Amino acid sequence: MCGIIAAVAQRDVAEILLEGLRRLEYRGYDSAGLTVVDDQGHVSLLRSLGKVNKLSEAVEKQSMIGGTGIAHTRWATHGEPSELNTHPHISEHIIMVHNGIIENHELLRMKLIKCGYHFYSKTDSEAIVHLVHWEQMQGGSLCEVVLRILPQLKGAYSMVIMDSRDPSILIAARSNSPLVIGLGVGENFVASDQLALLPVTRRFIYLEEGDIAKVSRHNIVIINRNGQQVKRAEIESSIQYDASEKGIYRHYMQKEIYEQPIALKRTLTGRLKNGTIDFSELGVTAQSLLSKVEHIHIIACGTSYNAGMVSKYWFESLANIACDVEVASEYRYRKPKVRKNSLIITLSQSGETADTLSALRYSKTLGYIGSLTICNVSGSSLVRESDMVLITRAGTEIGVASTKAFTTQLTLLLMLVVKLGRLHGNILLETENVIVHTLQILPNRIEQILAQDKIIENLAEGFADKQHTLFLGRGEQYPIAIEGALKLKEVSYIHAEAHAAGELKHGPLALIDTDIPVIIIAPNNELLEKLKSNIEEVRIRGGLLYVFTDQDAGFSNSSEMNIISLPYVENIIAPICYIVPLQLLSYHVALIKGTDVDQPRNLAKSVTVE
């Protein structure tokens, strides 16, 4: 959560920082603040409640001159959204922005109050800035002071600190929260995400866990958690500069839904060869390790967890490999029994999800034979800390409600299932050839479903006055029902829940009435006849039915049943395809409800705190 951008340059940086905040707003949009310092140490500070455009309007009315500055867009954790709680925080000449949660902030606050400090905010972050000021009075350079205070902090943080008396230097530090340094010519930058810095550089250094960086115009010095000066790899970004632009689309969510065919083509490129799956990118030792796998343990959060749930059906039915899927926030606080030759797989769009990252670190103490991550961000912490990596290549995803990250994760998971099934002799070459051919036509299948957008837009009118919705699915479509419910509740604020259709008689039937839409995912597969019985159970009790189904499934529209006939899709890729109309429905219902589609209330894109 929250976004940081900082710069030390020979030019005025206020507009650079503002543009960076706009690009980071997916991380938090309760409030935003900006500080710049000129060469004489004059400080200009602006903070505003609300989105970055409010801060931008304030900057237009006030001259902000200076080549060194830090800025922050906030998603509130400690302290309600308010100007007093907005970053940057200041203690005389020390200025700081912070992401994360300092768990011992109350003890630090009490200590600092006794030392004579006054607290103006309710944030945990203000304790850090006063602590830096106090320690600086004990002597030492700013970098030495930060090295002293970090062991006193318990929790997660990324932060940038500067001293207005020496604006030539920024100090950046990270622990369980990402930071990247952008390299310029006679100027350097720090941000939570490289996306914020693409207008000014394409060269980046990712700070690793426990790193501290001293950043000046012409030099970067990095010190690791052991106090040793180290070099970190420089990476050149291949992200498209216009990835953060909406283009012809009204919202990022809409754009990212429509980008799915292109994203899937990128996911597949170079990985389908001669009718087989090619994962040579995993390295020369991967095949030996994967051939030993007897159990899969998937750890993820939110939408990524739902992708893992779909793949459980595939791993067990196709590859004949046992698979368990677990929410990362639960896994990391229990004592799991690791099964023999178990491979842990982590799924994340950002690669910085706090619970998933902590779960991976915890798993390394438990005896898994290896770890593999499926992720969208190649320089992320999860990628750097996993034994094997598959990058989804979905492209930048800014909308809080994940769409193309989900379908690309599913695609890679299906490919991994086939690869493991072949290595274990449970999938024949002929079957692999068929699945590979089906994957090759997957982007076209998604395009055909996107062509139904107008029909789904008209359907959304029926949800204008609804407060509750029920989603039902069977088999591998049950997790798709869960994901569909998540999308609807995220962006429209309609209470939505999902159930396995076979569980209707075990409680959910009590919810059925004429005012609650029931969305049913009904592809034409071996479970269709059983699902039709479930549909009848809802219909005869007056349920308002919306059935997403194959055009040849034998359903007919009626006053009590809305049939959304979708183009034919192969059963193996049906879960990947059937989520797309549910994404579109959620988007259009949100438009009707008038909610903030890309930045839903109380939510942020990258969950980097517990």
Short mmCIF file of N, CA, C and O in Angstrom, two decimals, residues 43 51 53 55 59 64 95 112 118 152 167 209 223 234 252 309 358 364 369 429 483 486 527 545 550:
data_model
loop_
_atom_site.label_atom_id
_atom_site.label_comp_id
_atom_site.label_asym_id
_atom_site.label_seq_id
_atom_site.Cartn_x
_atom_site.Cartn_y
_atom_site.Cartn_z
N VAL A 43 12.43 24.93 2.27
CA VAL A 43 11.50 23.81 2.15
C VAL A 43 10.12 24.31 1.70
O VAL A 43 9.57 25.25 2.27
N LYS A 51 -7.43 12.58 -3.72
CA LYS A 51 -6.58 12.03 -4.76
C LYS A 51 -5.50 13.02 -5.20
O LYS A 51 -5.50 14.19 -4.82
N ASN A 53 -4.94 14.51 -7.90
CA ASN A 53 -5.32 15.72 -8.65
C ASN A 53 -5.59 16.90 -7.72
O ASN A 53 -5.39 18.06 -8.10
N LEU A 55 -3.84 17.50 -4.96
CA LEU A 55 -2.50 18.00 -4.68
C LEU A 55 -1.97 18.77 -5.88
O LEU A 55 -1.35 19.84 -5.72
N VAL A 59 -0.51 22.60 -6.07
CA VAL A 59 0.84 22.93 -6.55
C VAL A 59 0.78 24.05 -7.59
O VAL A 59 1.66 24.92 -7.66
N MET A 64 6.80 25.81 -6.31
CA MET A 64 7.59 24.82 -5.58
C MET A 64 8.89 24.62 -6.34
O MET A 64 8.96 23.88 -7.32
N ILE A 95 12.93 15.28 7.00
CA ILE A 95 11.69 15.07 6.24
C ILE A 95 11.66 13.62 5.79
O ILE A 95 12.67 13.07 5.34
N LEU A 112 9.69 9.09 22.79
CA LEU A 112 10.01 10.37 22.16
C LEU A 112 9.27 11.54 22.83
O LEU A 112 9.80 12.64 22.90
N HIS A 118 6.68 16.60 20.12
CA HIS A 118 5.23 16.73 20.00
C HIS A 118 4.77 15.99 18.75
O HIS A 118 5.37 16.12 17.68
N GLN A 152 15.77 -0.43 15.70
CA GLN A 152 14.77 -0.08 16.71
C GLN A 152 13.35 -0.20 16.19
O GLN A 152 12.39 -0.09 16.96
N PRO A 167 20.43 19.08 1.05
CA PRO A 167 19.50 18.49 0.09
C PRO A 167 20.16 17.72 -1.05
O PRO A 167 19.49 17.32 -1.99
N GLU A 209 16.05 -7.00 0.41
CA GLU A 209 15.59 -6.97 1.80
C GLU A 209 16.70 -6.50 2.74
O GLU A 209 17.82 -7.03 2.73
N ILE A 223 24.12 -0.29 1.13
CA ILE A 223 24.64 -1.03 2.28
C ILE A 223 23.61 -2.11 2.63
O ILE A 223 22.41 -1.82 2.75
N GLU A 234 21.97 -3.68 -12.19
CA GLU A 234 21.21 -2.67 -12.92
C GLU A 234 20.37 -3.36 -13.98
O GLU A 234 20.85 -4.21 -14.72
N TYR A 252 -9.03 2.03 -16.55
CA TYR A 252 -7.98 1.03 -16.65
C TYR A 252 -8.57 -0.37 -16.64
O TYR A 252 -8.10 -1.26 -17.35
N MET A 309 -6.91 -22.16 -6.98
CA MET A 309 -8.01 -23.10 -6.76
C MET A 309 -8.45 -23.77 -8.06
O MET A 309 -8.76 -24.97 -8.08
N SER A 358 6.02 -13.38 2.86
CA SER A 358 6.37 -13.95 4.17
C SER A 358 6.16 -15.46 4.19
O SER A 358 6.93 -16.20 4.81
N LYS A 364 10.74 -21.87 3.44
CA LYS A 364 12.13 -22.30 3.25
C LYS A 364 12.70 -22.98 4.48
O LYS A 364 13.76 -23.61 4.40
N ILE A 369 10.87 -29.33 -1.51
CA ILE A 369 12.00 -29.63 -2.40
C ILE A 369 12.38 -28.44 -3.28
O ILE A 369 13.44 -28.44 -3.90
N LEU A 429 1.75 -37.70 -25.00
CA LEU A 429 2.19 -36.68 -25.95
C LEU A 429 1.03 -36.19 -26.80
O LEU A 429 0.91 -34.99 -27.07
N GLU A 483 -14.27 -15.96 -8.03
CA GLU A 483 -13.59 -14.80 -8.62
C GLU A 483 -14.60 -13.81 -9.19
O GLU A 483 -14.42 -12.59 -9.07
N LEU A 486 -15.97 -11.89 -6.36
CA LEU A 486 -14.97 -10.93 -5.88
C LEU A 486 -14.93 -9.69 -6.77
O LEU A 486 -14.89 -8.56 -6.28
N LEU A 527 -20.63 -31.92 -16.21
CA LEU A 527 -21.40 -31.54 -15.02
C LEU A 527 -22.66 -30.75 -15.36
O LEU A 527 -23.40 -30.36 -14.46
N LEU A 545 -32.57 -15.61 -12.30
CA LEU A 545 -31.45 -16.37 -12.84
C LEU A 545 -30.76 -15.67 -14.00
O LEU A 545 -31.42 -15.15 -14.92
N ASP A 550 -22.80 -22.18 -22.73
CA ASP A 550 -22.45 -22.44 -24.13
C ASP A 550 -23.70 -22.30 -24.99
O ASP A 550 -24.81 -22.67 -24.58
#
